[in-house]
Amino acid sequence: MKKKLIAGNWKMNGSLAANASLLQSVLDGSAGMTCQAGVCVPAAYLAQAQALLHGQSLIALGAQDISSHEAGAYTGEISASMLQDFAVRYVIVGHSERRQFHAESDSLVAHKAQRALSAGITPIVCVGESLAEREAGQTEAVVKRQLAAVIHTNGHCISEIVLAYEPVWAIGTGRTATPEQAQAVHAVLRAQLNAATAHAARISILYGGSMNAGNAAQLLAQPDIDGGLIGGAALKAADFLAIMAAGSNAV
Ligand code: PGA
């Protein structure tokens, strides 16, 4: 049985003062937790977060994006080797906010995952359908297409990714997928991974989209939900700790 992975996605939130207080409270409250955990912080705060997380192993450091390019004239981009400089363990790729607001294609997302994997950084690859796609009955087709691009580009390395199912209509809306709705999509993704690699069992599939202290335990009890990618609730120490506790207690 894999340990559940509870990953915070801070998005474009935080300040030096707020980060210090949030991380200190999370660290203080997480003694004895047995889940895996991480925080994906804005790039500007990687150095600060690395320093604050130094000397402990429960909360890993993550980033929110990575360039598909190695180095060079790509203004504003962050390379894999830069993330390596801060000992980053996870990087989110293909978050729906980047697909939507930065026009990231399935192929670009797949190449970002490849860049992370080649640097020894675990990509948290996000897939998920919009409300219109769900209502049109396209959920399965959309998430399978998004995952297929990542499988195609990464071959046998696919077993090293973390996958996150994040229905776009549930992100930041307070409208969570029911445990049954989430489990149904996770099962589809699990089957697709099983068909792609003999080592699919080691891949964690996280659920994301308004996961909070109140609904985490039920979501994490589903057989194919291996953790959570947490946005809003990751910005409040008590809420994030409650989700970590649910992840630690889930079997
Ligand atoms: P949310 O965000 O928990 O605020 O819905 C999740 C995410 O976008 O990763």
PDB file of C-alpha atoms and ligand atoms in Angstrom:
ATOM      1  CA  MET A   1       0.000   0.000   0.000  1.00  0.00           C
ATOM      2  CA  LYS A   2       1.422   3.362  -1.044  1.00  0.00           C
ATOM      3  CA  LYS A   3       1.438   6.193   1.453  1.00  0.00           C
ATOM      4  CA  LYS A   4      -1.014   8.921   0.490  1.00  0.00           C
ATOM      5  CA  LEU A   5       0.612  12.039  -0.965  1.00  0.00           C
ATOM      6  CA  ILE A   6      -0.813  15.385   0.143  1.00  0.00           C
ATOM      7  CA  ALA A   7       0.596  18.187  -2.004  1.00  0.00           C
ATOM      8  CA  GLY A   8      -0.181  21.859  -1.522  1.00  0.00           C
ATOM      9  CA  ASN A   9      -0.408  24.128  -4.556  1.00  0.00           C
ATOM     10  CA  TRP A  10       0.018  27.653  -3.291  1.00  0.00           C
ATOM     11  CA  LYS A  11      -0.578  29.151  -6.766  1.00  0.00           C
ATOM     12  CA  MET A  12       0.261  32.885  -6.921  1.00  0.00           C
ATOM     13  CA  ASN A  13      -0.184  33.497  -3.215  1.00  0.00           C
ATOM     14  CA  GLY A  14       2.148  34.289  -0.367  1.00  0.00           C
ATOM     15  CA  SER A  15       4.740  36.733   0.901  1.00  0.00           C
ATOM     16  CA  LEU A  16       7.984  36.277   2.826  1.00  0.00           C
ATOM     17  CA  ALA A  17       6.149  36.848   6.099  1.00  0.00           C
ATOM     18  CA  ALA A  18       3.071  34.750   5.289  1.00  0.00           C
ATOM     19  CA  ASN A  19       5.144  31.834   3.947  1.00  0.00           C
ATOM     20  CA  ALA A  20       7.328  31.737   7.044  1.00  0.00           C
ATOM     21  CA  SER A  21       4.345  31.620   9.337  1.00  0.00           C
ATOM     22  CA  LEU A  22       2.418  29.068   7.228  1.00  0.00           C
ATOM     23  CA  LEU A  23       5.340  26.681   6.853  1.00  0.00           C
ATOM     24  CA  GLN A  24       6.319  26.957  10.502  1.00  0.00           C
ATOM     25  CA  SER A  25       2.771  26.127  11.590  1.00  0.00           C
ATOM     26  CA  VAL A  26       2.597  23.184   9.168  1.00  0.00           C
ATOM     27  CA  LEU A  27       5.937  21.852  10.388  1.00  0.00           C
ATOM     28  CA  ASP A  28       4.957  22.298  14.041  1.00  0.00           C
ATOM     29  CA  GLY A  29       1.670  20.484  13.518  1.00  0.00           C
ATOM     30  CA  SER A  30       2.884  17.630  11.378  1.00  0.00           C
ATOM     31  CA  ALA A  31       4.861  15.629  13.933  1.00  0.00           C
ATOM     32  CA  GLY A  32       3.819  11.991  13.774  1.00  0.00           C
ATOM     33  CA  MET A  33       2.030  12.267  10.416  1.00  0.00           C
ATOM     34  CA  THR A  34       2.670   9.252   8.237  1.00  0.00           C
ATOM     35  CA  CYS A  35       1.493  10.444   4.833  1.00  0.00           C
ATOM     36  CA  GLN A  36       3.829  11.900   2.231  1.00  0.00           C
ATOM     37  CA  ALA A  37       3.527  15.646   1.804  1.00  0.00           C
ATOM     38  CA  GLY A  38       4.831  18.540  -0.213  1.00  0.00           C
ATOM     39  CA  VAL A  39       4.281  22.215  -0.920  1.00  0.00           C
ATOM     40  CA  CYS A  40       4.495  23.656  -4.437  1.00  0.00           C
ATOM     41  CA  VAL A  41       5.475  27.271  -3.880  1.00  0.00           C
ATOM     42  CA  PRO A  42       5.863  30.215  -6.271  1.00  0.00           C
ATOM     43  CA  ALA A  43       9.301  30.184  -7.929  1.00  0.00           C
ATOM     44  CA  ALA A  44      10.230  33.458  -6.252  1.00  0.00           C
ATOM     45  CA  TYR A  45      10.024  31.745  -2.857  1.00  0.00           C
ATOM     46  CA  LEU A  46      11.879  28.504  -3.600  1.00  0.00           C
ATOM     47  CA  ALA A  47      15.006  29.647  -1.747  1.00  0.00           C
ATOM     48  CA  GLN A  48      13.006  30.740   1.271  1.00  0.00           C
ATOM     49  CA  ALA A  49      10.951  27.559   1.372  1.00  0.00           C
ATOM     50  CA  GLN A  50      14.053  25.390   0.912  1.00  0.00           C
ATOM     51  CA  ALA A  51      15.641  27.078   3.922  1.00  0.00           C
ATOM     52  CA  LEU A  52      12.504  26.758   6.043  1.00  0.00           C
ATOM     53  CA  LEU A  53      12.092  23.068   5.155  1.00  0.00           C
ATOM     54  CA  HIS A  54      15.748  22.249   5.709  1.00  0.00           C
ATOM     55  CA  GLY A  55      16.553  19.492   8.166  1.00  0.00           C
ATOM     56  CA  GLN A  56      13.241  17.617   7.983  1.00  0.00           C
ATOM     57  CA  SER A  57      11.952  15.057   5.544  1.00  0.00           C
ATOM     58  CA  LEU A  58       8.161  15.044   5.899  1.00  0.00           C
ATOM     59  CA  ILE A  59       7.323  18.101   3.787  1.00  0.00           C
ATOM     60  CA  ALA A  60       9.019  18.059   0.381  1.00  0.00           C
ATOM     61  CA  LEU A  61       9.650  21.138  -1.739  1.00  0.00           C
ATOM     62  CA  GLY A  62       7.797  21.562  -5.014  1.00  0.00           C
ATOM     63  CA  ALA A  63       7.497  24.104  -7.826  1.00  0.00           C
ATOM     64  CA  GLN A  64       4.495  25.015  -9.966  1.00  0.00           C
ATOM     65  CA  ASP A  65       5.943  24.995 -13.467  1.00  0.00           C
ATOM     66  CA  ILE A  66       9.079  24.110 -15.430  1.00  0.00           C
ATOM     67  CA  SER A  67      10.304  25.121 -18.860  1.00  0.00           C
ATOM     68  CA  SER A  68      10.346  22.506 -21.586  1.00  0.00           C
ATOM     69  CA  HIS A  69      13.619  24.081 -22.766  1.00  0.00           C
ATOM     70  CA  GLU A  70      17.017  23.351 -21.288  1.00  0.00           C
ATOM     71  CA  ALA A  71      18.412  26.917 -21.131  1.00  0.00           C
ATOM     72  CA  GLY A  72      18.742  30.085 -23.140  1.00  0.00           C
ATOM     73  CA  ALA A  73      16.645  32.942 -24.484  1.00  0.00           C
ATOM     74  CA  TYR A  74      13.300  32.149 -22.843  1.00  0.00           C
ATOM     75  CA  THR A  75      12.502  35.218 -20.766  1.00  0.00           C
ATOM     76  CA  GLY A  76      10.634  34.461 -17.590  1.00  0.00           C
ATOM     77  CA  GLU A  77      11.015  30.685 -17.787  1.00  0.00           C
ATOM     78  CA  ILE A  78      12.463  28.487 -15.023  1.00  0.00           C
ATOM     79  CA  SER A  79      14.688  25.589 -16.096  1.00  0.00           C
ATOM     80  CA  ALA A  80      14.975  22.113 -14.630  1.00  0.00           C
ATOM     81  CA  SER A  81      18.548  22.799 -13.522  1.00  0.00           C
ATOM     82  CA  MET A  82      17.385  25.911 -11.645  1.00  0.00           C
ATOM     83  CA  LEU A  83      14.833  23.789  -9.804  1.00  0.00           C
ATOM     84  CA  GLN A  84      17.603  21.274  -9.092  1.00  0.00           C
ATOM     85  CA  ASP A  85      19.626  24.068  -7.464  1.00  0.00           C
ATOM     86  CA  PHE A  86      16.916  24.278  -4.806  1.00  0.00           C
ATOM     87  CA  ALA A  87      16.614  20.492  -4.440  1.00  0.00           C
ATOM     88  CA  VAL A  88      13.036  20.592  -5.695  1.00  0.00           C
ATOM     89  CA  ARG A  89      11.363  17.190  -5.465  1.00  0.00           C
ATOM     90  CA  TYR A  90       8.067  17.835  -7.282  1.00  0.00           C
ATOM     91  CA  VAL A  91       6.914  20.141 -10.035  1.00  0.00           C
ATOM     92  CA  ILE A  92       3.318  20.623 -11.162  1.00  0.00           C
ATOM     93  CA  VAL A  93       2.931  20.452 -14.936  1.00  0.00           C
ATOM     94  CA  GLY A  94      -0.171  20.994 -17.020  1.00  0.00           C
ATOM     95  CA  HIS A  95      -2.276  22.601 -14.315  1.00  0.00           C
ATOM     96  CA  SER A  96      -5.558  23.673 -15.892  1.00  0.00           C
ATOM     97  CA  GLU A  97      -4.787  27.314 -15.090  1.00  0.00           C
ATOM     98  CA  ARG A  98      -1.681  27.045 -17.263  1.00  0.00           C
ATOM     99  CA  ARG A  99      -3.501  25.122 -19.992  1.00  0.00           C
ATOM    100  CA  GLN A 100      -6.222  27.788 -19.950  1.00  0.00           C
ATOM    101  CA  PHE A 101      -4.390  31.074 -19.341  1.00  0.00           C
ATOM    102  CA  HIS A 102      -1.065  30.203 -20.973  1.00  0.00           C
ATOM    103  CA  ALA A 103      -2.373  28.055 -23.814  1.00  0.00           C
ATOM    104  CA  GLU A 104      -0.307  25.025 -22.800  1.00  0.00           C
ATOM    105  CA  SER A 105      -0.987  22.138 -25.179  1.00  0.00           C
ATOM    106  CA  ASP A 106      -1.004  18.430 -24.368  1.00  0.00           C
ATOM    107  CA  SER A 107       2.300  18.130 -26.203  1.00  0.00           C
ATOM    108  CA  LEU A 108       3.959  20.983 -24.293  1.00  0.00           C
ATOM    109  CA  VAL A 109       2.790  19.495 -20.999  1.00  0.00           C
ATOM    110  CA  ALA A 110       4.233  16.120 -22.030  1.00  0.00           C
ATOM    111  CA  HIS A 111       7.598  17.727 -22.827  1.00  0.00           C
ATOM    112  CA  LYS A 112       7.626  19.610 -19.528  1.00  0.00           C
ATOM    113  CA  ALA A 113       7.076  16.288 -17.754  1.00  0.00           C
ATOM    114  CA  GLN A 114       9.955  14.823 -19.750  1.00  0.00           C
ATOM    115  CA  ARG A 115      12.239  17.722 -18.794  1.00  0.00           C
ATOM    116  CA  ALA A 116      11.422  17.225 -15.117  1.00  0.00           C
ATOM    117  CA  LEU A 117      11.936  13.467 -15.253  1.00  0.00           C
ATOM    118  CA  SER A 118      15.310  13.832 -16.940  1.00  0.00           C
ATOM    119  CA  ALA A 119      16.371  16.095 -14.052  1.00  0.00           C
ATOM    120  CA  GLY A 120      15.184  13.630 -11.420  1.00  0.00           C
ATOM    121  CA  ILE A 121      12.249  15.839 -10.429  1.00  0.00           C
ATOM    122  CA  THR A 122       8.841  14.178 -10.124  1.00  0.00           C
ATOM    123  CA  PRO A 123       6.264  15.896 -12.324  1.00  0.00           C
ATOM    124  CA  ILE A 124       2.750  16.119 -10.888  1.00  0.00           C
ATOM    125  CA  VAL A 125       0.912  15.933 -14.211  1.00  0.00           C
ATOM    126  CA  CYS A 126      -2.580  17.448 -14.079  1.00  0.00           C
ATOM    127  CA  VAL A 127      -5.469  16.336 -16.253  1.00  0.00           C
ATOM    128  CA  GLY A 128      -9.131  17.229 -16.062  1.00  0.00           C
ATOM    129  CA  GLU A 129     -12.219  18.179 -18.006  1.00  0.00           C
ATOM    130  CA  SER A 130     -14.113  21.468 -18.089  1.00  0.00           C
ATOM    131  CA  LEU A 131     -17.751  21.697 -17.060  1.00  0.00           C
ATOM    132  CA  ALA A 132     -18.853  21.889 -20.701  1.00  0.00           C
ATOM    133  CA  GLU A 133     -16.839  18.759 -21.497  1.00  0.00           C
ATOM    134  CA  ARG A 134     -18.353  16.886 -18.545  1.00  0.00           C
ATOM    135  CA  GLU A 135     -21.859  17.911 -19.533  1.00  0.00           C
ATOM    136  CA  ALA A 136     -21.176  16.778 -23.093  1.00  0.00           C
ATOM    137  CA  GLY A 137     -20.158  13.345 -21.794  1.00  0.00           C
ATOM    138  CA  GLN A 138     -16.523  13.848 -22.831  1.00  0.00           C
ATOM    139  CA  THR A 139     -14.809  13.490 -19.452  1.00  0.00           C
ATOM    140  CA  GLU A 140     -13.198  10.143 -20.195  1.00  0.00           C
ATOM    141  CA  ALA A 141     -12.092  11.112 -23.689  1.00  0.00           C
ATOM    142  CA  VAL A 142     -10.528  14.376 -22.485  1.00  0.00           C
ATOM    143  CA  VAL A 143      -8.504  12.971 -19.592  1.00  0.00           C
ATOM    144  CA  LYS A 144      -7.394   9.981 -21.678  1.00  0.00           C
ATOM    145  CA  ARG A 145      -6.207  12.284 -24.474  1.00  0.00           C
ATOM    146  CA  GLN A 146      -4.289  14.455 -22.001  1.00  0.00           C
ATOM    147  CA  LEU A 147      -2.639  11.441 -20.352  1.00  0.00           C
ATOM    148  CA  ALA A 148      -1.935   9.709 -23.669  1.00  0.00           C
ATOM    149  CA  ALA A 149       0.280  12.618 -24.749  1.00  0.00           C
ATOM    150  CA  VAL A 150       2.365  12.265 -21.588  1.00  0.00           C
ATOM    151  CA  ILE A 151       2.626   8.483 -21.992  1.00  0.00           C
ATOM    152  CA  HIS A 152       3.586   8.838 -25.656  1.00  0.00           C
ATOM    153  CA  THR A 153       6.420  11.278 -24.943  1.00  0.00           C
ATOM    154  CA  ASN A 154       7.771   9.630 -21.806  1.00  0.00           C
ATOM    155  CA  GLY A 155       7.681   5.923 -22.642  1.00  0.00           C
ATOM    156  CA  HIS A 156       8.776   3.646 -19.833  1.00  0.00           C
ATOM    157  CA  CYS A 157       9.624   6.660 -17.601  1.00  0.00           C
ATOM    158  CA  ILE A 158       5.880   7.172 -17.166  1.00  0.00           C
ATOM    159  CA  SER A 159       6.027   5.047 -14.003  1.00  0.00           C
ATOM    160  CA  GLU A 160       8.010   7.876 -12.348  1.00  0.00           C
ATOM    161  CA  ILE A 161       5.266  10.508 -12.608  1.00  0.00           C
ATOM    162  CA  VAL A 162       2.563  11.510 -10.177  1.00  0.00           C
ATOM    163  CA  LEU A 163      -0.785  12.068 -11.882  1.00  0.00           C
ATOM    164  CA  ALA A 164      -3.467  14.464 -10.625  1.00  0.00           C
ATOM    165  CA  TYR A 165      -7.088  14.377 -11.726  1.00  0.00           C
ATOM    166  CA  GLU A 166      -8.435  17.889 -11.341  1.00  0.00           C
ATOM    167  CA  PRO A 167     -11.861  18.516 -12.853  1.00  0.00           C
ATOM    168  CA  VAL A 168     -11.699  22.167 -13.898  1.00  0.00           C
ATOM    169  CA  TRP A 169     -15.218  22.834 -12.615  1.00  0.00           C
ATOM    170  CA  ALA A 170     -14.147  21.802  -9.109  1.00  0.00           C
ATOM    171  CA  ILE A 171     -11.020  23.963  -8.852  1.00  0.00           C
ATOM    172  CA  GLY A 172     -11.406  26.898  -6.499  1.00  0.00           C
ATOM    173  CA  THR A 173     -15.185  26.701  -6.814  1.00  0.00           C
ATOM    174  CA  GLY A 174     -16.079  24.895  -3.617  1.00  0.00           C
ATOM    175  CA  ARG A 175     -17.788  22.356  -5.859  1.00  0.00           C
ATOM    176  CA  THR A 176     -15.957  19.083  -5.211  1.00  0.00           C
ATOM    177  CA  ALA A 177     -16.370  15.985  -7.308  1.00  0.00           C
ATOM    178  CA  THR A 178     -18.184  13.379  -5.244  1.00  0.00           C
ATOM    179  CA  PRO A 179     -15.964  10.524  -4.105  1.00  0.00           C
ATOM    180  CA  GLU A 180     -17.795   8.306  -6.623  1.00  0.00           C
ATOM    181  CA  GLN A 181     -17.310  10.756  -9.505  1.00  0.00           C
ATOM    182  CA  ALA A 182     -13.620  11.121  -8.692  1.00  0.00           C
ATOM    183  CA  GLN A 183     -13.104   7.386  -8.224  1.00  0.00           C
ATOM    184  CA  ALA A 184     -14.723   6.639 -11.583  1.00  0.00           C
ATOM    185  CA  VAL A 185     -12.244   8.857 -13.425  1.00  0.00           C
ATOM    186  CA  HIS A 186      -9.312   7.626 -11.336  1.00  0.00           C
ATOM    187  CA  ALA A 187     -10.196   4.060 -12.328  1.00  0.00           C
ATOM    188  CA  VAL A 188     -10.113   5.045 -16.008  1.00  0.00           C
ATOM    189  CA  LEU A 189      -6.708   6.676 -15.559  1.00  0.00           C
ATOM    190  CA  ARG A 190      -5.416   3.716 -13.571  1.00  0.00           C
ATOM    191  CA  ALA A 191      -6.449   1.347 -16.373  1.00  0.00           C
ATOM    192  CA  GLN A 192      -4.721   3.541 -18.958  1.00  0.00           C
ATOM    193  CA  LEU A 193      -1.523   3.533 -16.889  1.00  0.00           C
ATOM    194  CA  ASN A 194      -1.761  -0.230 -16.401  1.00  0.00           C
ATOM    195  CA  ALA A 195      -1.897  -0.649 -20.150  1.00  0.00           C
ATOM    196  CA  ALA A 196       1.139   1.611 -20.600  1.00  0.00           C
ATOM    197  CA  THR A 197       3.569   0.167 -18.074  1.00  0.00           C
ATOM    198  CA  ALA A 198       4.075  -2.911 -15.946  1.00  0.00           C
ATOM    199  CA  HIS A 199       5.034  -0.564 -13.099  1.00  0.00           C
ATOM    200  CA  ALA A 200       1.826   1.462 -12.976  1.00  0.00           C
ATOM    201  CA  ALA A 201       1.138   0.401  -9.402  1.00  0.00           C
ATOM    202  CA  ARG A 202       3.831   2.731  -8.166  1.00  0.00           C
ATOM    203  CA  ILE A 203       2.159   5.804  -9.728  1.00  0.00           C
ATOM    204  CA  SER A 204       0.141   7.890  -7.287  1.00  0.00           C
ATOM    205  CA  ILE A 205      -3.038   9.414  -8.717  1.00  0.00           C
ATOM    206  CA  LEU A 206      -4.072  12.493  -6.737  1.00  0.00           C
ATOM    207  CA  TYR A 207      -7.476  14.149  -6.720  1.00  0.00           C
ATOM    208  CA  GLY A 208      -7.625  17.957  -6.787  1.00  0.00           C
ATOM    209  CA  GLY A 209     -10.468  20.454  -6.808  1.00  0.00           C
ATOM    210  CA  SER A 210     -11.869  21.951  -3.608  1.00  0.00           C
ATOM    211  CA  MET A 211     -10.474  19.179  -1.422  1.00  0.00           C
ATOM    212  CA  ASN A 212     -10.721  20.386   2.155  1.00  0.00           C
ATOM    213  CA  ALA A 213     -10.656  19.297   5.772  1.00  0.00           C
ATOM    214  CA  GLY A 214     -14.292  18.207   5.583  1.00  0.00           C
ATOM    215  CA  ASN A 215     -14.236  16.051   2.456  1.00  0.00           C
ATOM    216  CA  ALA A 216     -10.662  14.741   2.368  1.00  0.00           C
ATOM    217  CA  ALA A 217     -11.233  11.534   4.335  1.00  0.00           C
ATOM    218  CA  GLN A 218     -14.052  10.341   2.064  1.00  0.00           C
ATOM    219  CA  LEU A 219     -12.147  11.148  -1.107  1.00  0.00           C
ATOM    220  CA  LEU A 220      -8.968   9.513   0.178  1.00  0.00           C
ATOM    221  CA  ALA A 221     -10.908   6.369   1.118  1.00  0.00           C
ATOM    222  CA  GLN A 222     -11.556   5.613  -2.570  1.00  0.00           C
ATOM    223  CA  PRO A 223      -9.469   2.722  -3.868  1.00  0.00           C
ATOM    224  CA  ASP A 224      -7.788   4.640  -6.699  1.00  0.00           C
ATOM    225  CA  ILE A 225      -7.319   7.995  -4.951  1.00  0.00           C
ATOM    226  CA  ASP A 226      -3.741   8.050  -3.693  1.00  0.00           C
ATOM    227  CA  GLY A 227      -3.637  11.586  -2.367  1.00  0.00           C
ATOM    228  CA  GLY A 228      -4.657  15.159  -2.975  1.00  0.00           C
ATOM    229  CA  LEU A 229      -3.475  18.283  -4.750  1.00  0.00           C
ATOM    230  CA  ILE A 230      -4.722  21.054  -2.532  1.00  0.00           C
ATOM    231  CA  GLY A 231      -5.131  24.703  -3.546  1.00  0.00           C
ATOM    232  CA  GLY A 232      -7.077  27.021  -1.273  1.00  0.00           C
ATOM    233  CA  ALA A 233      -6.954  24.770   1.782  1.00  0.00           C
ATOM    234  CA  ALA A 234      -3.141  24.568   1.541  1.00  0.00           C
ATOM    235  CA  LEU A 235      -2.920  28.253   2.463  1.00  0.00           C
ATOM    236  CA  LYS A 236      -4.310  27.659   5.947  1.00  0.00           C
ATOM    237  CA  ALA A 237      -2.092  25.561   8.199  1.00  0.00           C
ATOM    238  CA  ALA A 238      -4.966  24.045  10.174  1.00  0.00           C
ATOM    239  CA  ASP A 239      -6.790  22.959   7.012  1.00  0.00           C
ATOM    240  CA  PHE A 240      -3.691  21.549   5.341  1.00  0.00           C
ATOM    241  CA  LEU A 241      -2.781  19.688   8.530  1.00  0.00           C
ATOM    242  CA  ALA A 242      -6.297  18.241   8.748  1.00  0.00           C
ATOM    243  CA  ILE A 243      -5.969  16.919   5.190  1.00  0.00           C
ATOM    244  CA  MET A 244      -2.532  15.520   6.023  1.00  0.00           C
ATOM    245  CA  ALA A 245      -4.086  13.801   9.031  1.00  0.00           C
ATOM    246  CA  ALA A 246      -6.795  12.319   6.792  1.00  0.00           C
ATOM    247  CA  GLY A 247      -4.043  11.124   4.453  1.00  0.00           C
ATOM    248  CA  SER A 248      -2.128   9.602   7.347  1.00  0.00           C
ATOM    249  CA  ASN A 249      -5.205   7.774   8.637  1.00  0.00           C
ATOM    250  CA  ALA A 250      -6.465   6.525   5.263  1.00  0.00           C
ATOM    251  CA  VAL A 251      -5.862   2.877   4.505  1.00  0.00           C
TER     252      VAL A 251
HETATM  253  P1  PGA B   1      -8.448  24.153  -5.009  1.00  0.00           P
HETATM  254  O1  PGA B   1      -7.277  24.050  -6.116  1.00  0.00           O
HETATM  255  O2  PGA B   1      -8.126  23.150  -3.953  1.00  0.00           O
HETATM  256  O3  PGA B   1      -8.375  25.560  -4.526  1.00  0.00           O
HETATM  257  O4  PGA B   1      -9.725  23.836  -5.727  1.00  0.00           O
HETATM  258  C1  PGA B   1      -6.712  22.836  -6.461  1.00  0.00           C
HETATM  259  C2  PGA B   1      -5.710  23.016  -7.565  1.00  0.00           C
HETATM  260  O5  PGA B   1      -5.968  23.853  -8.462  1.00  0.00           O
HETATM  261  O6  PGA B   1      -4.656  22.381  -7.599  1.00  0.00           O
END
